[in-house]
Amino acid sequence: KSQEAAGLPLPIQPGKMLVSLSEKPEDAATAAKNFADLGFETYQKILKQAVLELKTEEFADTLMEQAQDDLVIGGDGEVEFAADCVIDTDLTLMFPADYVPQENERISLYRELDNMESQRDVDDFEEHLRDRFGEIPDVGRELIRIVPLRRTARRLGIEKIALMKGQMYAYFVGDENKAYYNSRAFGRIINYVQMNPARCKLREKNNRRSIVIADVNTVLQALDILRTVTAIDAI
């Protein structure tokens, strides 16, 4: 099943900014109208994208200084090089109808997951599910793992991951993100590729870099790989 068919909520696609920080600041009326048109979550994500692009492109040197410390998964104050990470997959990731019977409640849970950030939020979410619906099925646990997968990917400069046919395709931010390509995060990616030449292939097309990693059949395996990358030395 595709991600959409599986009921997985689609994150905001990163790319062209809808809000520019170089323009005149919004007055209260304009901000209120934009907020009403877009909704709180969407508006917050657009602003996050704008701030990140300003930091990584115009203040790259400052951000690089902040990024010199090693990354720690789940820690506060970590540098993120991508505003969001979109996940596409042919895996079945969902809360089945025999687990959460009401469709509107399943949709509400998907939306809650899509806007989740911290591991503490994930732990509380899982506890709530177990209390109300019982033990979480495998396809539900795999869906929940999308949250730390996206969070870890952002810190490694990955703005899209495709889990397809037993392979993971990770797409990195563009060359304009100077801070990332001078960071330890990218150095760790290069080191991981060199350590696993039979499994990994680094590609570049139209000035966009990506990596293909073989034998990745679950979200858990993908998450373990990214966590391994954060733990190795940078080149």
Short mmCIF file of C-alpha atoms in Angstrom, two decimals:
data_model
loop_
_atom_site.label_atom_id
_atom_site.label_comp_id
_atom_site.label_asym_id
_atom_site.label_seq_id
_atom_site.Cartn_x
_atom_site.Cartn_y
_atom_site.Cartn_z
CA LYS A 1 0.00 0.00 0.00
CA SER A 2 1.10 3.53 -0.60
CA GLN A 3 1.46 5.91 2.33
CA GLU A 4 -1.80 7.64 1.41
CA ALA A 5 -3.66 4.36 1.00
CA ALA A 6 -2.40 3.23 4.37
CA GLY A 7 -3.98 6.28 5.99
CA LEU A 8 -0.68 7.89 6.94
CA PRO A 9 -1.02 11.69 7.19
CA LEU A 10 1.18 13.52 4.73
CA PRO A 11 3.55 16.13 6.22
CA ILE A 12 3.89 19.59 4.69
CA GLN A 13 6.11 19.34 1.63
CA PRO A 14 9.33 21.34 2.12
CA GLY A 15 10.37 23.53 -0.75
CA LYS A 16 9.28 26.94 -1.95
CA MET A 17 8.66 29.26 0.94
CA LEU A 18 5.16 30.65 1.33
CA VAL A 19 6.37 33.19 3.88
CA SER A 20 9.51 35.26 3.39
CA LEU A 21 11.30 36.83 6.34
CA SER A 22 12.90 39.36 4.01
CA GLU A 23 9.54 40.97 3.34
CA LYS A 24 7.84 43.57 5.49
CA PRO A 25 6.56 42.00 8.73
CA GLU A 26 2.89 41.12 8.74
CA ASP A 27 0.47 43.42 10.44
CA ALA A 28 -1.98 41.86 12.88
CA ALA A 29 -4.84 41.71 10.38
CA THR A 30 -2.74 39.96 7.72
CA ALA A 31 -1.34 37.50 10.22
CA ALA A 32 -4.80 36.71 11.50
CA LYS A 33 -6.11 36.14 7.97
CA ASN A 34 -3.18 33.84 7.12
CA PHE A 35 -3.71 31.96 10.35
CA ALA A 36 -7.41 31.49 9.60
CA ASP A 37 -6.78 30.38 6.00
CA LEU A 38 -3.99 27.92 6.76
CA GLY A 39 -4.75 26.60 10.21
CA PHE A 40 -2.43 26.64 13.19
CA GLU A 41 -0.30 23.59 12.38
CA THR A 42 0.28 24.50 8.74
CA TYR A 43 1.08 28.13 9.55
CA GLN A 44 3.59 27.07 12.23
CA LYS A 45 5.34 24.71 9.78
CA ILE A 46 5.58 27.41 7.11
CA LEU A 47 7.13 29.86 9.58
CA LYS A 48 9.55 27.16 10.77
CA GLN A 49 10.64 26.58 7.16
CA ALA A 50 11.19 30.33 6.66
CA VAL A 51 13.26 30.69 9.82
CA LEU A 52 15.38 27.65 8.99
CA GLU A 53 16.14 28.87 5.46
CA LEU A 54 17.16 32.26 6.83
CA LYS A 55 19.50 30.65 9.39
CA THR A 56 21.09 28.05 7.13
CA GLU A 57 21.58 30.30 4.10
CA GLU A 58 22.17 33.82 5.42
CA PHE A 59 23.65 32.95 8.82
CA ALA A 60 25.45 29.74 7.88
CA ASP A 61 28.66 30.62 9.75
CA THR A 62 26.81 31.21 13.01
CA LEU A 63 24.81 28.01 12.66
CA MET A 64 27.96 26.01 11.88
CA GLU A 65 29.48 27.19 15.15
CA GLN A 66 26.35 26.02 16.99
CA ALA A 67 26.52 22.64 15.22
CA GLN A 68 30.04 21.72 16.30
CA ASP A 69 28.88 19.64 19.27
CA ASP A 70 27.89 16.03 18.69
CA LEU A 71 24.22 15.33 18.10
CA VAL A 72 22.33 13.48 20.79
CA ILE A 73 19.08 11.80 19.77
CA GLY A 74 16.14 13.28 21.62
CA GLY A 75 18.17 16.03 23.28
CA ASP A 76 17.05 19.63 23.55
CA GLY A 77 18.60 22.39 21.51
CA GLU A 78 19.81 20.15 18.69
CA VAL A 79 20.53 21.73 15.34
CA GLU A 80 18.04 20.81 12.64
CA PHE A 81 19.12 21.23 9.02
CA ALA A 82 15.74 20.44 7.44
CA ALA A 83 12.46 22.08 8.39
CA ASP A 84 10.60 18.81 7.95
CA CYS A 85 11.04 15.34 6.55
CA VAL A 86 8.40 13.83 4.29
CA ILE A 87 7.96 10.06 4.46
CA ASP A 88 6.76 8.00 1.50
CA THR A 89 6.43 4.23 1.76
CA ASP A 90 4.86 1.09 0.39
CA LEU A 91 4.73 -0.38 3.91
CA THR A 92 1.43 -0.75 5.74
CA LEU A 93 1.44 1.83 8.53
CA MET A 94 -1.89 2.39 10.24
CA PHE A 95 -4.20 1.91 13.19
CA PRO A 96 -6.48 -0.89 11.93
CA ALA A 97 -10.24 -0.56 12.18
CA ASP A 98 -10.36 -3.55 14.51
CA TYR A 99 -8.02 -1.65 16.88
CA VAL A 100 -9.53 1.86 16.66
CA PRO A 101 -13.08 1.28 15.37
CA GLN A 102 -14.19 4.88 14.87
CA GLU A 103 -12.87 6.45 11.65
CA ASN A 104 -12.95 10.02 12.98
CA GLU A 105 -10.92 8.91 16.00
CA ARG A 106 -8.32 7.24 13.77
CA ILE A 107 -8.02 10.46 11.75
CA SER A 108 -7.60 12.45 14.97
CA LEU A 109 -4.81 10.09 16.08
CA TYR A 110 -3.04 10.45 12.72
CA ARG A 111 -3.17 14.24 12.99
CA GLU A 112 -1.85 14.11 16.53
CA LEU A 113 1.08 11.96 15.39
CA ASP A 114 1.82 14.24 12.44
CA ASN A 115 2.35 17.20 14.79
CA MET A 116 4.29 15.31 17.45
CA GLU A 117 7.92 16.21 18.14
CA SER A 118 9.41 14.87 21.36
CA GLN A 119 9.95 11.31 22.57
CA ARG A 120 8.03 12.19 25.72
CA ASP A 121 5.01 13.01 23.56
CA VAL A 122 5.40 9.65 21.81
CA ASP A 123 5.61 7.78 25.12
CA ASP A 124 2.48 9.53 26.42
CA PHE A 125 0.68 8.82 23.15
CA GLU A 126 1.51 5.10 23.32
CA GLU A 127 0.41 4.92 26.96
CA HIS A 128 -2.92 6.54 26.03
CA LEU A 129 -3.43 4.02 23.21
CA ARG A 130 -2.73 1.04 25.46
CA ASP A 131 -5.02 2.35 28.19
CA ARG A 132 -7.90 2.87 25.77
CA PHE A 133 -7.50 0.25 23.04
CA GLY A 134 -5.10 -2.37 24.40
CA GLU A 135 -1.74 -3.56 23.09
CA ILE A 136 -0.65 -1.67 19.96
CA PRO A 137 -0.49 -3.86 16.82
CA ASP A 138 2.74 -4.09 14.82
CA VAL A 139 1.49 -1.85 12.00
CA GLY A 140 0.54 0.76 14.61
CA ARG A 141 3.95 0.64 16.30
CA GLU A 142 5.61 1.03 12.92
CA LEU A 143 3.44 4.08 12.24
CA ILE A 144 4.40 5.64 15.57
CA ARG A 145 8.10 5.14 14.76
CA ILE A 146 7.65 7.63 11.92
CA VAL A 147 7.83 10.42 14.53
CA PRO A 148 11.42 9.72 15.75
CA LEU A 149 12.42 8.79 12.18
CA ARG A 150 11.43 12.24 10.91
CA ARG A 151 12.99 13.98 13.89
CA THR A 152 16.31 12.17 13.46
CA ALA A 153 16.27 12.74 9.70
CA ARG A 154 15.86 16.50 10.11
CA ARG A 155 18.98 16.59 12.27
CA LEU A 156 20.88 14.73 9.56
CA GLY A 157 19.80 17.16 6.83
CA ILE A 158 17.33 14.73 5.25
CA GLU A 159 14.16 16.33 3.91
CA LYS A 160 12.54 13.23 2.38
CA ILE A 161 12.71 9.48 2.99
CA ALA A 162 11.19 6.84 0.73
CA LEU A 163 10.94 3.29 2.04
CA MET A 164 10.21 1.30 -1.09
CA LYS A 165 10.77 -2.33 -2.12
CA GLY A 166 13.18 -3.06 0.70
CA GLN A 167 15.33 0.01 0.20
CA MET A 168 15.62 3.40 1.90
CA TYR A 169 16.07 6.48 -0.26
CA ALA A 170 17.12 9.54 1.73
CA TYR A 171 17.11 12.94 0.02
CA PHE A 172 19.24 15.73 1.45
CA VAL A 173 18.69 19.47 1.61
CA GLY A 174 19.97 21.59 -1.28
CA ASP A 175 23.42 23.11 -1.80
CA GLU A 176 22.12 26.47 -0.61
CA ASN A 177 22.11 25.02 2.91
CA LYS A 178 25.77 25.87 3.47
CA ALA A 179 25.72 25.12 7.18
CA TYR A 180 24.70 21.52 6.61
CA TYR A 181 27.38 20.62 4.07
CA ASN A 182 30.04 21.99 6.43
CA SER A 183 28.60 20.24 9.47
CA ARG A 184 29.48 17.07 11.34
CA ALA A 185 26.05 15.74 10.44
CA PHE A 186 26.99 15.49 6.76
CA GLY A 187 30.44 14.21 7.72
CA ARG A 188 28.76 11.33 9.54
CA ILE A 189 26.70 10.51 6.46
CA ILE A 190 29.87 10.30 4.35
CA ASN A 191 31.56 8.14 6.96
CA TYR A 192 28.59 5.75 7.11
CA VAL A 193 28.62 5.36 3.30
CA GLN A 194 32.34 4.58 3.34
CA MET A 195 31.87 2.07 6.15
CA ASN A 196 29.07 0.29 4.26
CA PRO A 197 30.03 0.41 0.56
CA ALA A 198 28.17 -2.79 -0.37
CA ARG A 199 24.93 -1.52 1.09
CA CYS A 200 25.00 2.23 0.40
CA LYS A 201 25.19 4.35 -2.71
CA LEU A 202 25.53 8.13 -2.68
CA ARG A 203 23.94 9.83 -5.69
CA GLU A 204 23.75 13.34 -7.14
CA LYS A 205 21.28 14.52 -9.77
CA ASN A 206 20.41 18.10 -10.75
CA ASN A 207 22.55 19.38 -7.86
CA ARG A 208 20.51 17.34 -5.36
CA ARG A 209 22.15 14.62 -3.29
CA SER A 210 20.58 11.42 -2.04
CA ILE A 211 21.60 8.08 -0.63
CA VAL A 212 20.19 4.61 -1.30
CA ILE A 213 20.54 1.98 1.43
CA ALA A 214 19.63 -1.63 0.70
CA ASP A 215 17.89 -4.18 2.92
CA VAL A 216 15.65 -1.77 4.81
CA ASN A 217 12.30 -3.50 5.25
CA THR A 218 10.76 -1.74 8.24
CA VAL A 219 10.56 1.72 9.80
CA LEU A 220 12.43 0.30 12.80
CA GLN A 221 15.36 -0.70 10.58
CA ALA A 222 15.40 2.75 8.97
CA LEU A 223 15.37 4.42 12.39
CA ASP A 224 18.18 2.20 13.66
CA ILE A 225 20.32 3.17 10.65
CA LEU A 226 19.85 6.90 11.22
CA ARG A 227 20.58 6.52 14.92
CA THR A 228 23.75 4.61 14.02
CA VAL A 229 24.79 7.48 11.76
CA THR A 230 24.40 10.00 14.59
CA ALA A 231 26.63 7.89 16.82
CA ILE A 232 29.66 7.54 14.51
CA ASP A 233 32.50 9.98 13.99
CA ALA A 234 32.34 12.60 11.26
CA ILE A 235 34.94 12.65 8.52
#
